[in-house]
Amino acid sequence: TTTTTTTTTTTTTTTPTTPTTLTPTLKKKKVVWTNYYEAAGGFAVARCPNWYCELVEAAGGEVLEAGSGSISASGTTWLSATELATLATEADVAVFAGPLSSADVALARASVPASVPIFDNQGTRGPDDWFERRLAEPDALLLDLASIFWGFPDALQFLRNVDVDPPGTKPTDLLAACPDVDAPYEFLGDDCPLVDDAAATTANTKSNKKKRTNDAGLVIAAVIVAAVAVLALGVTLVVGVARKRRNKAEPQQQHKATEIPAKEVEEH
């Protein structure tokens, strides 16, 4: 009796696993952007896209949208205190794009959780600055938003924390505030602090390189201009000498042309 044994070999193919790269991301700050409208007895509804939505997003946040409110007035809808309170439960920051009186602050605080800071537009120079200088310097408002979102140490220009800071005031003595009307305009967002010494060193190095490059460019330009001037002067001198020589040669050639050869005179 013959017994036959069959052996089956199984081959397993392993696919290499691609390593996963984890990219750290910042969680966007959720912002209630509103304002209290006394005539309607309600709060403004934020609607994107809009200029404030773009600024909030650029600073690292997102505006919470409620769609519409239950109060109708002045051709639009407004949020009730209850609706604002519901929306604000998701918020990290509340920005009121208008001046809040003490009574308004109490009303807003009743609708916004105590853990959510409230800001209005009564910054360093009062609420008028919001409607004037802010339009010319949106970058300064962007810095304000970045500061309240991420705790930057920059002083606020257009916004103020209603629970901490008193309302800003407009200068009463305009001559003292602006003694020289012809002086260069000073932008609020000109000086941004560097985050560390390494960044400062890098910035200074780049600045020095740029300065040296600019200086070298000026020197090269001056050399080129001088060379062109010397070349032009040389060409002028050469042309002048050539003209003098030609003027001297022309009378002699004319004189020779009128002379009769001696042989022709004898024959004549």
Short mmCIF file of C-alpha atoms in Angstrom, two decimals:
data_model
loop_
_atom_site.label_atom_id
_atom_site.label_comp_id
_atom_site.label_asym_id
_atom_site.label_seq_id
_atom_site.Cartn_x
_atom_site.Cartn_y
_atom_site.Cartn_z
CA THR A 1 0.00 0.00 0.00
CA THR A 2 1.42 3.37 -1.01
CA THR A 3 0.39 6.54 0.89
CA THR A 4 0.84 9.96 -0.75
CA THR A 5 1.08 13.06 1.46
CA THR A 6 0.48 16.51 -0.02
CA THR A 7 1.86 19.60 1.76
CA THR A 8 0.31 23.02 1.05
CA THR A 9 2.41 26.12 1.65
CA THR A 10 0.64 29.45 2.31
CA THR A 11 2.48 32.66 1.52
CA THR A 12 1.41 35.81 3.31
CA THR A 13 2.26 39.18 1.74
CA THR A 14 2.66 42.06 4.16
CA THR A 15 2.02 45.58 2.86
CA PRO A 16 4.32 48.15 4.47
CA THR A 17 2.50 50.68 6.60
CA THR A 18 3.01 54.32 5.75
CA PRO A 19 3.97 56.26 8.88
CA THR A 20 1.40 58.83 9.94
CA THR A 21 2.60 62.39 10.40
CA LEU A 22 0.68 64.30 13.03
CA THR A 23 0.35 68.00 12.29
CA PRO A 24 -0.49 70.10 15.35
CA THR A 25 -3.49 72.35 14.77
CA LEU A 26 -4.94 75.16 16.83
CA LYS A 27 -8.58 74.97 17.70
CA LYS A 28 -10.35 78.00 16.30
CA LYS A 29 -11.87 80.39 18.81
CA LYS A 30 -15.63 80.59 18.54
CA VAL A 31 -16.89 84.14 18.55
CA VAL A 32 -20.30 85.71 19.15
CA TRP A 33 -20.31 88.92 17.10
CA THR A 34 -23.31 91.04 17.96
CA ASN A 35 -24.56 94.38 19.27
CA TYR A 36 -27.47 95.50 21.38
CA TYR A 37 -30.16 97.51 19.59
CA GLU A 38 -32.29 99.26 22.19
CA ALA A 39 -35.10 100.28 19.81
CA ALA A 40 -35.66 96.62 18.92
CA GLY A 41 -34.93 95.27 22.37
CA GLY A 42 -32.71 92.61 20.79
CA PHE A 43 -29.21 91.69 19.70
CA ALA A 44 -27.80 91.86 16.18
CA VAL A 45 -27.46 88.64 14.19
CA ALA A 46 -24.05 87.99 12.65
CA ARG A 47 -24.15 86.93 9.02
CA CYS A 48 -21.19 85.70 6.99
CA PRO A 49 -19.57 86.38 4.60
CA ASN A 50 -18.81 89.82 5.97
CA TRP A 51 -15.81 91.99 6.81
CA TYR A 52 -15.81 91.00 10.49
CA CYS A 53 -16.04 87.31 9.57
CA GLU A 54 -12.87 87.67 7.49
CA LEU A 55 -10.99 89.44 10.30
CA VAL A 56 -12.07 86.91 12.91
CA GLU A 57 -11.00 84.04 10.66
CA ALA A 58 -7.65 85.71 9.92
CA ALA A 59 -7.03 86.02 13.67
CA GLY A 60 -7.75 82.32 14.20
CA GLY A 61 -11.44 82.27 15.03
CA GLU A 62 -14.86 81.66 13.54
CA VAL A 63 -18.08 83.62 13.93
CA LEU A 64 -21.05 81.73 15.31
CA GLU A 65 -24.11 82.25 13.11
CA ALA A 66 -27.66 81.95 14.40
CA GLY A 67 -29.38 82.33 11.05
CA SER A 68 -32.12 84.70 12.22
CA GLY A 69 -33.73 85.97 15.39
CA SER A 70 -37.29 85.98 16.64
CA ILE A 71 -37.54 89.76 17.02
CA SER A 72 -38.45 91.76 13.89
CA ALA A 73 -37.56 95.46 13.71
CA SER A 74 -36.13 97.95 11.19
CA GLY A 75 -36.49 95.53 8.33
CA THR A 76 -34.46 92.71 9.87
CA THR A 77 -34.49 90.20 12.71
CA TRP A 78 -32.81 90.37 16.09
CA LEU A 79 -31.88 87.79 18.73
CA SER A 80 -33.74 87.72 22.01
CA ALA A 81 -31.77 87.47 25.25
CA THR A 82 -32.65 83.77 25.42
CA GLU A 83 -31.48 83.13 21.84
CA LEU A 84 -28.22 84.98 22.50
CA ALA A 85 -27.69 82.92 25.65
CA THR A 86 -28.15 79.70 23.69
CA LEU A 87 -25.70 80.82 21.01
CA ALA A 88 -23.15 82.01 23.58
CA THR A 89 -22.92 78.61 25.26
CA GLU A 90 -20.59 77.56 22.42
CA ALA A 91 -18.54 80.77 22.45
CA ASP A 92 -15.02 81.53 23.65
CA VAL A 93 -15.34 85.30 23.15
CA ALA A 94 -18.20 87.77 22.69
CA VAL A 95 -17.62 90.97 20.71
CA PHE A 96 -20.21 93.76 20.76
CA ALA A 97 -19.59 96.10 17.82
CA GLY A 98 -20.95 99.11 19.67
CA PRO A 99 -20.59 100.99 22.96
CA LEU A 100 -22.14 99.30 25.97
CA SER A 101 -23.36 101.42 28.87
CA SER A 102 -23.32 100.02 32.39
CA ALA A 103 -26.94 98.90 31.96
CA ASP A 104 -26.11 97.32 28.59
CA VAL A 105 -23.15 95.47 30.11
CA ALA A 106 -25.44 94.02 32.80
CA LEU A 107 -27.93 92.95 30.12
CA ALA A 108 -25.21 91.41 27.96
CA ARG A 109 -23.63 89.63 30.91
CA ALA A 110 -27.03 88.13 31.79
CA SER A 111 -27.11 86.53 28.32
CA VAL A 112 -23.45 85.52 28.04
CA PRO A 113 -21.86 82.91 30.35
CA ALA A 114 -19.53 84.33 33.00
CA SER A 115 -16.66 82.30 31.55
CA VAL A 116 -16.94 84.13 28.19
CA PRO A 117 -15.23 87.55 28.14
CA ILE A 118 -17.21 90.40 26.59
CA PHE A 119 -15.61 93.16 24.54
CA ASP A 120 -17.17 96.30 23.10
CA ASN A 121 -15.85 99.05 20.81
CA GLN A 122 -14.90 101.61 23.47
CA GLY A 123 -11.16 101.17 23.08
CA THR A 124 -8.32 103.49 24.05
CA ARG A 125 -9.72 106.56 22.25
CA GLY A 126 -13.43 105.89 22.64
CA PRO A 127 -16.11 104.51 20.29
CA ASP A 128 -15.67 107.18 17.59
CA ASP A 129 -12.30 105.62 16.75
CA TRP A 130 -14.13 102.44 15.75
CA PHE A 131 -15.96 104.27 12.98
CA GLU A 132 -12.97 106.36 11.91
CA ARG A 133 -9.44 105.08 12.42
CA ARG A 134 -10.48 101.41 12.30
CA LEU A 135 -11.46 101.86 8.65
CA ALA A 136 -7.97 103.08 7.82
CA GLU A 137 -6.17 100.51 9.96
CA PRO A 138 -7.95 97.13 9.87
CA ASP A 139 -4.61 95.49 10.69
CA ALA A 140 -4.75 97.10 14.16
CA LEU A 141 -8.18 95.55 14.76
CA LEU A 142 -6.80 92.23 13.53
CA LEU A 143 -4.07 92.54 16.17
CA ASP A 144 -6.75 93.31 18.79
CA LEU A 145 -8.61 90.13 17.88
CA ALA A 146 -5.44 88.02 17.91
CA SER A 147 -4.64 89.45 21.35
CA ILE A 148 -8.01 88.57 22.89
CA PHE A 149 -8.03 85.12 21.22
CA TRP A 150 -4.50 84.03 22.12
CA GLY A 151 -3.45 86.26 25.00
CA PHE A 152 -0.92 88.41 23.14
CA PRO A 153 0.50 91.20 25.35
CA ASP A 154 -0.35 93.97 22.89
CA ALA A 155 -2.46 96.83 24.24
CA LEU A 156 -5.95 96.89 22.74
CA GLN A 157 -6.72 99.80 20.43
CA PHE A 158 -10.36 99.47 19.37
CA LEU A 159 -11.75 96.89 21.81
CA ARG A 160 -12.01 96.83 25.60
CA ASN A 161 -12.90 94.14 28.11
CA VAL A 162 -16.13 95.44 29.68
CA ASP A 163 -15.52 93.54 32.93
CA VAL A 164 -11.99 94.92 33.41
CA ASP A 165 -11.35 98.17 31.55
CA PRO A 166 -13.17 101.53 31.74
CA PRO A 167 -14.49 102.98 28.48
CA GLY A 168 -11.91 104.82 26.40
CA THR A 169 -12.33 108.54 25.85
CA LYS A 170 -11.78 110.82 22.90
CA PRO A 171 -9.13 113.51 23.48
CA THR A 172 -10.80 116.80 24.41
CA ASP A 173 -7.74 118.91 23.64
CA LEU A 174 -7.21 118.22 19.95
CA LEU A 175 -4.24 120.59 19.73
CA ALA A 176 -2.43 118.67 22.46
CA ALA A 177 -3.37 115.36 20.82
CA CYS A 178 -2.11 116.52 17.41
CA PRO A 179 0.29 119.46 17.83
CA ASP A 180 1.70 119.11 14.30
CA VAL A 181 -0.88 118.46 11.58
CA ASP A 182 1.92 118.07 9.02
CA ALA A 183 3.73 115.35 10.98
CA PRO A 184 3.95 111.86 9.39
CA TYR A 185 0.99 109.62 10.23
CA GLU A 186 1.82 107.03 12.87
CA PHE A 187 0.12 103.67 12.28
CA LEU A 188 -1.06 101.71 15.31
CA GLY A 189 0.10 98.37 13.90
CA ASP A 190 3.60 99.44 12.85
CA ASP A 191 5.58 97.85 15.69
CA CYS A 192 4.91 94.14 16.21
CA PRO A 193 6.92 92.54 19.07
CA LEU A 194 9.12 89.58 18.13
CA VAL A 195 8.30 86.36 19.94
CA ASP A 196 11.85 85.46 21.01
CA ASP A 197 15.52 86.42 20.75
CA ALA A 198 16.13 83.93 17.95
CA ALA A 199 13.44 85.57 15.87
CA ALA A 200 14.93 88.96 16.70
CA THR A 201 18.38 87.82 15.59
CA THR A 202 16.97 86.41 12.37
CA ALA A 203 15.05 89.60 11.70
CA ASN A 204 18.11 91.77 12.40
CA THR A 205 20.26 89.57 10.16
CA LYS A 206 17.75 89.83 7.32
CA SER A 207 17.50 93.58 7.88
CA ASN A 208 21.30 93.99 7.79
CA LYS A 209 21.57 91.82 4.67
CA LYS A 210 18.88 93.88 3.01
CA LYS A 211 20.67 97.10 4.01
CA ARG A 212 24.02 95.84 2.72
CA THR A 213 22.35 94.74 -0.51
CA ASN A 214 20.76 98.15 -0.92
CA ASP A 215 24.07 99.93 -0.16
CA ALA A 216 25.92 97.72 -2.65
CA GLY A 217 23.29 98.47 -5.25
CA LEU A 218 23.73 102.21 -4.71
CA VAL A 219 27.53 101.92 -5.05
CA ILE A 220 27.24 99.89 -8.25
CA ALA A 221 24.76 102.38 -9.68
CA ALA A 222 27.11 105.29 -8.84
CA VAL A 223 30.05 103.51 -10.51
CA ILE A 224 27.99 102.85 -13.64
CA VAL A 225 26.89 106.50 -13.83
CA ALA A 226 30.49 107.70 -13.38
CA ALA A 227 31.74 105.29 -16.06
CA VAL A 228 29.09 106.47 -18.50
CA ALA A 229 30.00 110.10 -17.79
CA VAL A 230 33.73 109.43 -18.37
CA LEU A 231 32.96 107.55 -21.58
CA ALA A 232 30.78 110.37 -22.84
CA LEU A 233 33.53 112.90 -22.04
CA GLY A 234 36.09 110.78 -23.88
CA VAL A 235 33.90 110.50 -26.94
CA THR A 236 33.38 114.27 -26.91
CA LEU A 237 37.13 114.95 -26.77
CA VAL A 238 37.90 112.50 -29.59
CA VAL A 239 35.21 114.01 -31.79
CA GLY A 240 36.56 117.51 -31.08
CA VAL A 241 40.14 116.60 -31.99
CA ALA A 242 38.99 114.89 -35.19
CA ARG A 243 37.05 117.99 -36.22
CA LYS A 244 40.09 120.25 -35.63
CA ARG A 245 42.33 118.03 -37.75
CA ARG A 246 39.76 117.93 -40.55
CA ASN A 247 39.40 121.71 -40.52
CA LYS A 248 43.18 122.16 -40.85
CA ALA A 249 43.45 119.64 -43.69
CA GLU A 250 40.63 121.06 -45.83
CA PRO A 251 42.37 124.43 -46.87
CA GLN A 252 45.55 122.61 -47.87
CA GLN A 253 43.60 120.19 -50.04
CA GLN A 254 41.73 123.07 -51.69
CA HIS A 255 45.04 124.93 -52.33
CA LYS A 256 46.61 121.87 -53.91
CA ALA A 257 43.59 121.37 -56.11
CA THR A 258 44.02 124.86 -57.67
CA GLU A 259 47.79 124.57 -58.37
CA ILE A 260 48.81 123.89 -62.06
CA PRO A 261 51.58 121.34 -62.47
CA ALA A 262 54.90 122.88 -63.64
CA LYS A 263 55.06 120.67 -66.72
CA GLU A 264 51.67 121.92 -67.93
CA VAL A 265 52.81 125.55 -67.45
CA GLU A 266 55.94 125.02 -69.57
CA GLU A 267 53.89 123.35 -72.32
CA HIS A 268 51.36 126.15 -72.24
#
